[in-house]
PDB file of N, CA, C and O in Angstrom:
ATOM      1  N   MET A   1      -9.589  27.699 -22.230  1.00  0.00           N
ATOM      2  CA  MET A   1      -9.878  28.243 -21.155  1.00  0.00           C
ATOM      3  C   MET A   1     -11.317  27.963 -20.882  1.00  0.00           C
ATOM      4  O   MET A   1     -12.216  27.942 -21.751  1.00  0.00           O
ATOM      5  N   THR A   2     -11.611  27.616 -19.764  1.00  0.00           N
ATOM      6  CA  THR A   2     -12.802  27.174 -19.197  1.00  0.00           C
ATOM      7  C   THR A   2     -13.635  28.376 -18.856  1.00  0.00           C
ATOM      8  O   THR A   2     -13.172  29.376 -18.113  1.00  0.00           O
ATOM      9  N   ILE A   3     -15.015  28.719 -19.225  1.00  0.00           N
ATOM     10  CA  ILE A   3     -15.758  29.762 -18.854  1.00  0.00           C
ATOM     11  C   ILE A   3     -16.828  29.241 -17.750  1.00  0.00           C
ATOM     12  O   ILE A   3     -16.919  28.002 -17.525  1.00  0.00           O
ATOM     13  N   PRO A   4     -17.282  30.364 -16.987  1.00  0.00           N
ATOM     14  CA  PRO A   4     -18.136  29.825 -15.832  1.00  0.00           C
ATOM     15  C   PRO A   4     -19.263  28.692 -16.082  1.00  0.00           C
ATOM     16  O   PRO A   4     -19.169  27.894 -15.438  1.00  0.00           O
ATOM     17  N   PHE A   5     -19.850  29.053 -17.237  1.00  0.00           N
ATOM     18  CA  PHE A   5     -20.814  28.396 -17.695  1.00  0.00           C
ATOM     19  C   PHE A   5     -20.416  26.643 -17.828  1.00  0.00           C
ATOM     20  O   PHE A   5     -21.143  25.785 -17.307  1.00  0.00           O
ATOM     21  N   GLU A   6     -19.321  26.563 -18.510  1.00  0.00           N
ATOM     22  CA  GLU A   6     -18.823  25.311 -18.671  1.00  0.00           C
ATOM     23  C   GLU A   6     -18.219  24.632 -17.351  1.00  0.00           C
ATOM     24  O   GLU A   6     -18.603  23.352 -17.285  1.00  0.00           O
ATOM     25  N   ARG A   7     -17.856  25.452 -16.721  1.00  0.00           N
ATOM     26  CA  ARG A   7     -17.484  24.742 -15.299  1.00  0.00           C
ATOM     27  C   ARG A   7     -18.687  24.123 -14.580  1.00  0.00           C
ATOM     28  O   ARG A   7     -19.008  23.132 -13.954  1.00  0.00           O
ATOM     29  N   THR A   8     -19.517  25.096 -14.406  1.00  0.00           N
ATOM     30  CA  THR A   8     -20.988  24.572 -13.888  1.00  0.00           C
ATOM     31  C   THR A   8     -21.568  23.443 -14.698  1.00  0.00           C
ATOM     32  O   THR A   8     -22.159  22.417 -13.969  1.00  0.00           O
ATOM     33  N   ARG A   9     -21.712  23.325 -15.779  1.00  0.00           N
ATOM     34  CA  ARG A   9     -22.262  22.213 -16.731  1.00  0.00           C
ATOM     35  C   ARG A   9     -21.382  20.860 -16.409  1.00  0.00           C
ATOM     36  O   ARG A   9     -21.928  19.881 -16.265  1.00  0.00           O
ATOM     37  N   ALA A  10     -20.085  21.174 -16.145  1.00  0.00           N
ATOM     38  CA  ALA A  10     -19.218  19.901 -15.795  1.00  0.00           C
ATOM     39  C   ALA A  10     -19.699  19.322 -14.469  1.00  0.00           C
ATOM     40  O   ALA A  10     -19.664  18.244 -14.271  1.00  0.00           O
ATOM     41  N   ILE A  11     -19.838  20.202 -13.611  1.00  0.00           N
ATOM     42  CA  ILE A  11     -20.184  19.737 -11.960  1.00  0.00           C
ATOM     43  C   ILE A  11     -21.501  19.120 -12.350  1.00  0.00           C
ATOM     44  O   ILE A  11     -21.718  18.100 -11.815  1.00  0.00           O
ATOM     45  N   ILE A  12     -22.583  19.622 -12.866  1.00  0.00           N
ATOM     46  CA  ILE A  12     -23.776  19.087 -13.127  1.00  0.00           C
ATOM     47  C   ILE A  12     -23.801  17.677 -13.924  1.00  0.00           C
ATOM     48  O   ILE A  12     -24.383  16.688 -13.546  1.00  0.00           O
ATOM     49  N   GLU A  13     -23.227  17.644 -14.700  1.00  0.00           N
ATOM     50  CA  GLU A  13     -23.070  16.456 -15.645  1.00  0.00           C
ATOM     51  C   GLU A  13     -22.076  15.173 -14.933  1.00  0.00           C
ATOM     52  O   GLU A  13     -22.650  14.262 -15.118  1.00  0.00           O
ATOM     53  N   THR A  14     -21.175  15.635 -14.228  1.00  0.00           N
ATOM     54  CA  THR A  14     -20.627  14.700 -13.302  1.00  0.00           C
ATOM     55  C   THR A  14     -21.334  14.141 -12.305  1.00  0.00           C
ATOM     56  O   THR A  14     -21.438  12.962 -12.000  1.00  0.00           O
ATOM     57  N   LYS A  15     -22.326  14.701 -11.783  1.00  0.00           N
ATOM     58  CA  LYS A  15     -23.058  14.310 -10.704  1.00  0.00           C
ATOM     59  C   LYS A  15     -24.249  13.343 -11.430  1.00  0.00           C
ATOM     60  O   LYS A  15     -24.430  12.338 -10.775  1.00  0.00           O
ATOM     61  N   SER A  16     -24.494  13.851 -12.557  1.00  0.00           N
ATOM     62  CA  SER A  16     -25.326  12.810 -13.486  1.00  0.00           C
ATOM     63  C   SER A  16     -24.850  11.515 -13.406  1.00  0.00           C
ATOM     64  O   SER A  16     -25.435  10.466 -13.575  1.00  0.00           O
ATOM     65  N   PHE A  17     -23.420  11.464 -14.042  1.00  0.00           N
ATOM     66  CA  PHE A  17     -22.688  10.417 -14.316  1.00  0.00           C
ATOM     67  C   PHE A  17     -22.560   9.628 -13.163  1.00  0.00           C
ATOM     68  O   PHE A  17     -22.650   8.213 -13.087  1.00  0.00           O
ATOM     69  N   LEU A  18     -22.208  10.219 -11.889  1.00  0.00           N
ATOM     70  CA  LEU A  18     -22.237   9.268 -10.803  1.00  0.00           C
ATOM     71  C   LEU A  18     -23.477   8.617 -10.339  1.00  0.00           C
ATOM     72  O   LEU A  18     -23.692   7.564  -9.875  1.00  0.00           O
ATOM     73  N   GLN A  19     -24.441   9.397 -10.553  1.00  0.00           N
ATOM     74  CA  GLN A  19     -25.943   8.797 -10.279  1.00  0.00           C
ATOM     75  C   GLN A  19     -26.251   7.717 -11.252  1.00  0.00           C
ATOM     76  O   GLN A  19     -26.824   6.620 -10.697  1.00  0.00           O
ATOM     77  N   GLU A  20     -25.790   7.657 -12.478  1.00  0.00           N
ATOM     78  CA  GLU A  20     -25.808   6.809 -13.443  1.00  0.00           C
ATOM     79  C   GLU A  20     -25.198   5.500 -12.701  1.00  0.00           C
ATOM     80  O   GLU A  20     -25.689   4.159 -13.099  1.00  0.00           O
ATOM     81  N   LEU A  21     -23.929   5.616 -12.417  1.00  0.00           N
ATOM     82  CA  LEU A  21     -23.015   4.655 -11.971  1.00  0.00           C
ATOM     83  C   LEU A  21     -23.500   3.897 -10.555  1.00  0.00           C
ATOM     84  O   LEU A  21     -23.466   2.675 -10.540  1.00  0.00           O
ATOM     85  N   HIS A  22     -24.257   4.621  -9.990  1.00  0.00           N
ATOM     86  CA  HIS A  22     -24.555   4.182  -8.802  1.00  0.00           C
ATOM     87  C   HIS A  22     -26.301   3.276  -8.838  1.00  0.00           C
ATOM     88  O   HIS A  22     -26.243   2.585  -7.986  1.00  0.00           O
ATOM     89  N   ASP A  23     -26.649   3.664 -10.021  1.00  0.00           N
ATOM     90  CA  ASP A  23     -28.137   3.017 -10.243  1.00  0.00           C
ATOM     91  C   ASP A  23     -28.043   1.650 -10.951  1.00  0.00           C
ATOM     92  O   ASP A  23     -27.471   1.606 -12.054  1.00  0.00           O
ATOM     93  N   PRO A  24     -28.234   0.703 -10.149  1.00  0.00           N
ATOM     94  CA  PRO A  24     -28.183  -0.824 -10.810  1.00  0.00           C
ATOM     95  C   PRO A  24     -29.145  -1.030 -11.983  1.00  0.00           C
ATOM     96  O   PRO A  24     -28.915  -1.894 -12.792  1.00  0.00           O
ATOM     97  N   LYS A  25     -30.246  -0.319 -11.951  1.00  0.00           N
ATOM     98  CA  LYS A  25     -31.236  -0.361 -13.198  1.00  0.00           C
ATOM     99  C   LYS A  25     -30.516   0.272 -14.565  1.00  0.00           C
ATOM    100  O   LYS A  25     -30.813  -0.336 -15.623  1.00  0.00           O
ATOM    101  N   LEU A  26     -29.816   1.415 -14.222  1.00  0.00           N
ATOM    102  CA  LEU A  26     -29.124   1.947 -15.655  1.00  0.00           C
ATOM    103  C   LEU A  26     -27.816   1.279 -15.979  1.00  0.00           C
ATOM    104  O   LEU A  26     -27.412   1.464 -16.967  1.00  0.00           O
ATOM    105  N   MET A  27     -27.096   0.945 -14.915  1.00  0.00           N
ATOM    106  CA  MET A  27     -25.851   0.196 -14.952  1.00  0.00           C
ATOM    107  C   MET A  27     -25.828  -1.096 -14.329  1.00  0.00           C
ATOM    108  O   MET A  27     -25.125  -1.497 -13.297  1.00  0.00           O
ATOM    109  N   PRO A  28     -26.525  -2.204 -14.894  1.00  0.00           N
ATOM    110  CA  PRO A  28     -26.566  -3.351 -14.126  1.00  0.00           C
ATOM    111  C   PRO A  28     -25.294  -4.350 -14.062  1.00  0.00           C
ATOM    112  O   PRO A  28     -25.283  -4.901 -12.887  1.00  0.00           O
ATOM    113  N   ARG A  29     -24.229  -3.937 -14.859  1.00  0.00           N
ATOM    114  CA  ARG A  29     -22.907  -4.698 -14.721  1.00  0.00           C
ATOM    115  C   ARG A  29     -21.918  -4.165 -14.081  1.00  0.00           C
ATOM    116  O   ARG A  29     -20.816  -4.522 -13.999  1.00  0.00           O
ATOM    117  N   MET A  30     -22.034  -2.854 -13.477  1.00  0.00           N
ATOM    118  CA  MET A  30     -21.250  -2.259 -12.717  1.00  0.00           C
ATOM    119  C   MET A  30     -20.719  -2.992 -11.462  1.00  0.00           C
ATOM    120  O   MET A  30     -21.580  -3.323 -10.851  1.00  0.00           O
ATOM    121  N   PRO A  31     -19.343  -3.063 -11.437  1.00  0.00           N
ATOM    122  CA  PRO A  31     -19.039  -3.740 -10.174  1.00  0.00           C
ATOM    123  C   PRO A  31     -19.419  -3.006  -8.886  1.00  0.00           C
ATOM    124  O   PRO A  31     -19.519  -1.842  -8.762  1.00  0.00           O
ATOM    125  N   ALA A  32     -19.623  -3.651  -7.780  1.00  0.00           N
ATOM    126  CA  ALA A  32     -20.135  -3.090  -6.431  1.00  0.00           C
ATOM    127  C   ALA A  32     -19.207  -2.236  -5.942  1.00  0.00           C
ATOM    128  O   ALA A  32     -19.638  -1.402  -5.329  1.00  0.00           O
ATOM    129  N   ALA A  33     -17.761  -2.362  -6.212  1.00  0.00           N
ATOM    130  CA  ALA A  33     -16.761  -1.240  -5.608  1.00  0.00           C
ATOM    131  C   ALA A  33     -16.968  -0.109  -6.267  1.00  0.00           C
ATOM    132  O   ALA A  33     -17.007   0.842  -5.434  1.00  0.00           O
ATOM    133  N   VAL A  34     -17.438   0.043  -7.653  1.00  0.00           N
ATOM    134  CA  VAL A  34     -17.430   1.114  -8.299  1.00  0.00           C
ATOM    135  C   VAL A  34     -18.795   1.881  -7.884  1.00  0.00           C
ATOM    136  O   VAL A  34     -18.766   3.207  -7.702  1.00  0.00           O
ATOM    137  N   ARG A  35     -19.817   1.059  -7.634  1.00  0.00           N
ATOM    138  CA  ARG A  35     -21.000   1.597  -7.277  1.00  0.00           C
ATOM    139  C   ARG A  35     -20.736   2.380  -5.936  1.00  0.00           C
ATOM    140  O   ARG A  35     -21.560   3.287  -5.637  1.00  0.00           O
ATOM    141  N   GLU A  36     -20.134   1.616  -4.895  1.00  0.00           N
ATOM    142  CA  GLU A  36     -20.029   2.118  -3.638  1.00  0.00           C
ATOM    143  C   GLU A  36     -19.076   3.457  -3.515  1.00  0.00           C
ATOM    144  O   GLU A  36     -19.460   4.318  -2.925  1.00  0.00           O
ATOM    145  N   ILE A  37     -18.248   3.431  -4.440  1.00  0.00           N
ATOM    146  CA  ILE A  37     -17.353   4.679  -4.632  1.00  0.00           C
ATOM    147  C   ILE A  37     -18.339   5.904  -5.365  1.00  0.00           C
ATOM    148  O   ILE A  37     -18.366   7.141  -4.616  1.00  0.00           O
ATOM    149  N   ALA A  38     -19.212   5.507  -6.026  1.00  0.00           N
ATOM    150  CA  ALA A  38     -20.174   6.613  -6.378  1.00  0.00           C
ATOM    151  C   ALA A  38     -20.988   6.926  -5.536  1.00  0.00           C
ATOM    152  O   ALA A  38     -21.350   8.203  -5.373  1.00  0.00           O
ATOM    153  N   ARG A  39     -21.482   6.270  -4.546  1.00  0.00           N
ATOM    154  CA  ARG A  39     -22.402   6.492  -3.705  1.00  0.00           C
ATOM    155  C   ARG A  39     -21.707   7.358  -2.438  1.00  0.00           C
ATOM    156  O   ARG A  39     -22.461   8.475  -2.197  1.00  0.00           O
ATOM    157  N   LYS A  40     -20.447   6.982  -2.355  1.00  0.00           N
ATOM    158  CA  LYS A  40     -19.741   7.914  -1.309  1.00  0.00           C
ATOM    159  C   LYS A  40     -19.580   9.240  -1.931  1.00  0.00           C
ATOM    160  O   LYS A  40     -19.649  10.247  -1.295  1.00  0.00           O
ATOM    161  N   LEU A  41     -19.339   9.349  -3.041  1.00  0.00           N
ATOM    162  CA  LEU A  41     -18.945  10.747  -3.743  1.00  0.00           C
ATOM    163  C   LEU A  41     -20.276  11.584  -3.741  1.00  0.00           C
ATOM    164  O   LEU A  41     -20.294  12.699  -3.630  1.00  0.00           O
ATOM    165  N   LEU A  42     -21.210  10.938  -3.975  1.00  0.00           N
ATOM    166  CA  LEU A  42     -22.586  11.597  -3.923  1.00  0.00           C
ATOM    167  C   LEU A  42     -23.087  11.985  -2.731  1.00  0.00           C
ATOM    168  O   LEU A  42     -23.840  13.038  -2.740  1.00  0.00           O
ATOM    169  N   ARG A  43     -22.551  11.437  -1.879  1.00  0.00           N
ATOM    170  CA  ARG A  43     -23.253  11.602  -0.477  1.00  0.00           C
ATOM    171  C   ARG A  43     -22.837  13.182  -0.067  1.00  0.00           C
ATOM    172  O   ARG A  43     -23.409  13.823   0.661  1.00  0.00           O
ATOM    173  N   HIS A  44     -21.449  13.729  -0.738  1.00  0.00           N
ATOM    174  CA  HIS A  44     -21.018  15.057  -0.239  1.00  0.00           C
ATOM    175  C   HIS A  44     -21.072  15.864  -1.571  1.00  0.00           C
ATOM    176  O   HIS A  44     -20.555  16.989  -1.479  1.00  0.00           O
ATOM    177  N   TYR A  45     -21.804  15.552  -2.643  1.00  0.00           N
ATOM    178  CA  TYR A  45     -21.686  16.333  -3.802  1.00  0.00           C
ATOM    179  C   TYR A  45     -22.693  17.459  -3.672  1.00  0.00           C
ATOM    180  O   TYR A  45     -23.455  17.449  -2.984  1.00  0.00           O
ATOM    181  N   PRO A  46     -22.375  18.874  -4.325  1.00  0.00           N
ATOM    182  CA  PRO A  46     -23.142  19.914  -4.225  1.00  0.00           C
ATOM    183  C   PRO A  46     -24.475  19.812  -4.713  1.00  0.00           C
ATOM    184  O   PRO A  46     -24.448  19.117  -5.803  1.00  0.00           O
ATOM    185  N   ARG A  47     -25.530  20.242  -4.217  1.00  0.00           N
ATOM    186  CA  ARG A  47     -26.816  20.245  -4.653  1.00  0.00           C
ATOM    187  C   ARG A  47     -26.946  21.611  -5.624  1.00  0.00           C
ATOM    188  O   ARG A  47     -26.018  22.339  -5.374  1.00  0.00           O
ATOM    189  N   TYR A  48     -27.900  21.568  -6.355  1.00  0.00           N
ATOM    190  CA  TYR A  48     -28.188  22.703  -7.290  1.00  0.00           C
ATOM    191  C   TYR A  48     -28.131  23.875  -6.528  1.00  0.00           C
ATOM    192  O   TYR A  48     -27.680  25.153  -7.062  1.00  0.00           O
ATOM    193  N   PRO A  49     -28.924  23.978  -5.328  1.00  0.00           N
ATOM    194  CA  PRO A  49     -28.879  25.344  -4.768  1.00  0.00           C
ATOM    195  C   PRO A  49     -27.543  25.987  -4.286  1.00  0.00           C
ATOM    196  O   PRO A  49     -27.201  26.944  -4.201  1.00  0.00           O
ATOM    197  N   GLU A  50     -26.572  24.902  -4.028  1.00  0.00           N
ATOM    198  CA  GLU A  50     -25.212  25.096  -3.422  1.00  0.00           C
ATOM    199  C   GLU A  50     -24.470  25.423  -4.645  1.00  0.00           C
ATOM    200  O   GLU A  50     -23.682  26.632  -4.368  1.00  0.00           O
ATOM    201  N   ILE A  51     -24.737  24.974  -5.705  1.00  0.00           N
ATOM    202  CA  ILE A  51     -23.901  25.573  -7.002  1.00  0.00           C
ATOM    203  C   ILE A  51     -24.196  26.856  -7.309  1.00  0.00           C
ATOM    204  O   ILE A  51     -23.621  27.739  -7.824  1.00  0.00           O
ATOM    205  N   GLU A  52     -25.745  27.105  -7.172  1.00  0.00           N
ATOM    206  CA  GLU A  52     -25.977  28.455  -7.818  1.00  0.00           C
ATOM    207  C   GLU A  52     -25.644  29.562  -6.645  1.00  0.00           C
ATOM    208  O   GLU A  52     -25.210  30.721  -7.029  1.00  0.00           O
ATOM    209  N   LEU A  53     -25.368  29.164  -5.290  1.00  0.00           N
ATOM    210  CA  LEU A  53     -24.814  30.019  -4.160  1.00  0.00           C
ATOM    211  C   LEU A  53     -23.350  30.430  -4.649  1.00  0.00           C
ATOM    212  O   LEU A  53     -22.830  31.437  -4.649  1.00  0.00           O
ATOM    213  N   ALA A  54     -22.677  29.273  -5.125  1.00  0.00           N
ATOM    214  CA  ALA A  54     -21.369  29.503  -5.560  1.00  0.00           C
ATOM    215  C   ALA A  54     -21.238  30.380  -6.852  1.00  0.00           C
ATOM    216  O   ALA A  54     -20.573  31.227  -6.880  1.00  0.00           O
ATOM    217  N   HIS A  55     -22.077  30.391  -7.630  1.00  0.00           N
ATOM    218  CA  HIS A  55     -22.193  31.112  -8.794  1.00  0.00           C
ATOM    219  C   HIS A  55     -22.392  32.831  -8.377  1.00  0.00           C
ATOM    220  O   HIS A  55     -21.699  33.519  -8.752  1.00  0.00           O
ATOM    221  N   GLN A  56     -23.412  32.992  -7.449  1.00  0.00           N
ATOM    222  CA  GLN A  56     -23.609  34.218  -6.851  1.00  0.00           C
ATOM    223  C   GLN A  56     -22.461  34.604  -6.178  1.00  0.00           C
ATOM    224  O   GLN A  56     -22.191  36.004  -6.301  1.00  0.00           O
ATOM    225  N   ALA A  57     -21.824  33.891  -5.456  1.00  0.00           N
ATOM    226  CA  ALA A  57     -20.551  34.524  -4.667  1.00  0.00           C
ATOM    227  C   ALA A  57     -19.341  34.758  -5.651  1.00  0.00           C
ATOM    228  O   ALA A  57     -18.546  35.524  -5.424  1.00  0.00           O
ATOM    229  N   LEU A  58     -19.149  33.583  -6.732  1.00  0.00           N
ATOM    230  CA  LEU A  58     -18.170  33.926  -7.530  1.00  0.00           C
ATOM    231  C   LEU A  58     -18.371  33.716  -8.980  1.00  0.00           C
ATOM    232  O   LEU A  58     -18.179  32.747  -9.652  1.00  0.00           O
ATOM    233  N   PRO A  59     -19.255  34.624  -9.258  1.00  0.00           N
ATOM    234  CA  PRO A  59     -19.552  34.768 -10.835  1.00  0.00           C
ATOM    235  C   PRO A  59     -18.559  34.502 -11.812  1.00  0.00           C
ATOM    236  O   PRO A  59     -18.829  34.072 -12.994  1.00  0.00           O
ATOM    237  N   ASN A  60     -17.257  34.838 -11.719  1.00  0.00           N
ATOM    238  CA  ASN A  60     -16.224  34.517 -12.433  1.00  0.00           C
ATOM    239  C   ASN A  60     -15.600  33.257 -12.517  1.00  0.00           C
ATOM    240  O   ASN A  60     -14.912  32.849 -13.579  1.00  0.00           O
ATOM    241  N   LEU A  61     -16.050  32.315 -11.506  1.00  0.00           N
ATOM    242  CA  LEU A  61     -15.765  31.114 -11.622  1.00  0.00           C
ATOM    243  C   LEU A  61     -16.817  30.049 -11.876  1.00  0.00           C
ATOM    244  O   LEU A  61     -16.774  29.070 -12.580  1.00  0.00           O
ATOM    245  N   TYR A  62     -18.052  30.521 -11.459  1.00  0.00           N
ATOM    246  CA  TYR A  62     -19.109  29.422 -11.693  1.00  0.00           C
ATOM    247  C   TYR A  62     -20.290  30.033 -12.394  1.00  0.00           C
ATOM    248  O   TYR A  62     -20.676  31.120 -12.014  1.00  0.00           O
ATOM    249  N   GLY A  63     -21.035  29.426 -13.420  1.00  0.00           N
ATOM    250  CA  GLY A  63     -22.194  29.821 -14.091  1.00  0.00           C
ATOM    251  C   GLY A  63     -23.457  29.643 -13.241  1.00  0.00           C
ATOM    252  O   GLY A  63     -23.475  28.876 -12.456  1.00  0.00           O
ATOM    253  N   PRO A  64     -24.445  30.154 -13.597  1.00  0.00           N
ATOM    254  CA  PRO A  64     -25.733  29.783 -13.030  1.00  0.00           C
ATOM    255  C   PRO A  64     -26.354  28.379 -13.303  1.00  0.00           C
ATOM    256  O   PRO A  64     -25.797  27.848 -14.343  1.00  0.00           O
ATOM    257  N   VAL A  65     -27.050  27.800 -12.667  1.00  0.00           N
ATOM    258  CA  VAL A  65     -27.798  26.678 -12.735  1.00  0.00           C
ATOM    259  C   VAL A  65     -28.877  26.860 -13.621  1.00  0.00           C
ATOM    260  O   VAL A  65     -29.597  27.689 -13.359  1.00  0.00           O
ATOM    261  N   PRO A  66     -28.703  26.054 -14.886  1.00  0.00           N
ATOM    262  CA  PRO A  66     -29.629  26.176 -15.889  1.00  0.00           C
ATOM    263  C   PRO A  66     -31.093  25.489 -15.231  1.00  0.00           C
ATOM    264  O   PRO A  66     -31.072  24.686 -14.529  1.00  0.00           O
ATOM    265  N   PRO A  67     -32.187  25.998 -15.734  1.00  0.00           N
ATOM    266  CA  PRO A  67     -33.283  25.573 -15.172  1.00  0.00           C
ATOM    267  C   PRO A  67     -33.552  24.243 -15.869  1.00  0.00           C
ATOM    268  O   PRO A  67     -33.305  23.721 -17.066  1.00  0.00           O
ATOM    269  N   PHE A  68     -34.324  23.308 -15.221  1.00  0.00           N
ATOM    270  CA  PHE A  68     -34.328  21.804 -15.698  1.00  0.00           C
ATOM    271  C   PHE A  68     -35.832  21.539 -15.632  1.00  0.00           C
ATOM    272  O   PHE A  68     -36.523  22.065 -14.848  1.00  0.00           O
ATOM    273  N   SER A  69     -36.360  20.747 -16.867  1.00  0.00           N
ATOM    274  CA  SER A  69     -37.618  20.463 -16.854  1.00  0.00           C
ATOM    275  C   SER A  69     -37.760  18.978 -16.261  1.00  0.00           C
ATOM    276  O   SER A  69     -37.012  18.233 -15.916  1.00  0.00           O
TER     277      SER A  69
END
């Protein structure tokens, strides 16, 4: 069973993974087609304030966005 914190963490970590796929400095050998898919997905990916709003609206489904340093 997935708890709200785990669901939010998965969303945040997926965004980080897509950002890494898109960055040629981090992944220099990534095919251009994969980089383009990551770019398109990131374009509509929820930002942290939107994830926090989802948590506030549906706390049983989404956990809070943890503070980042």
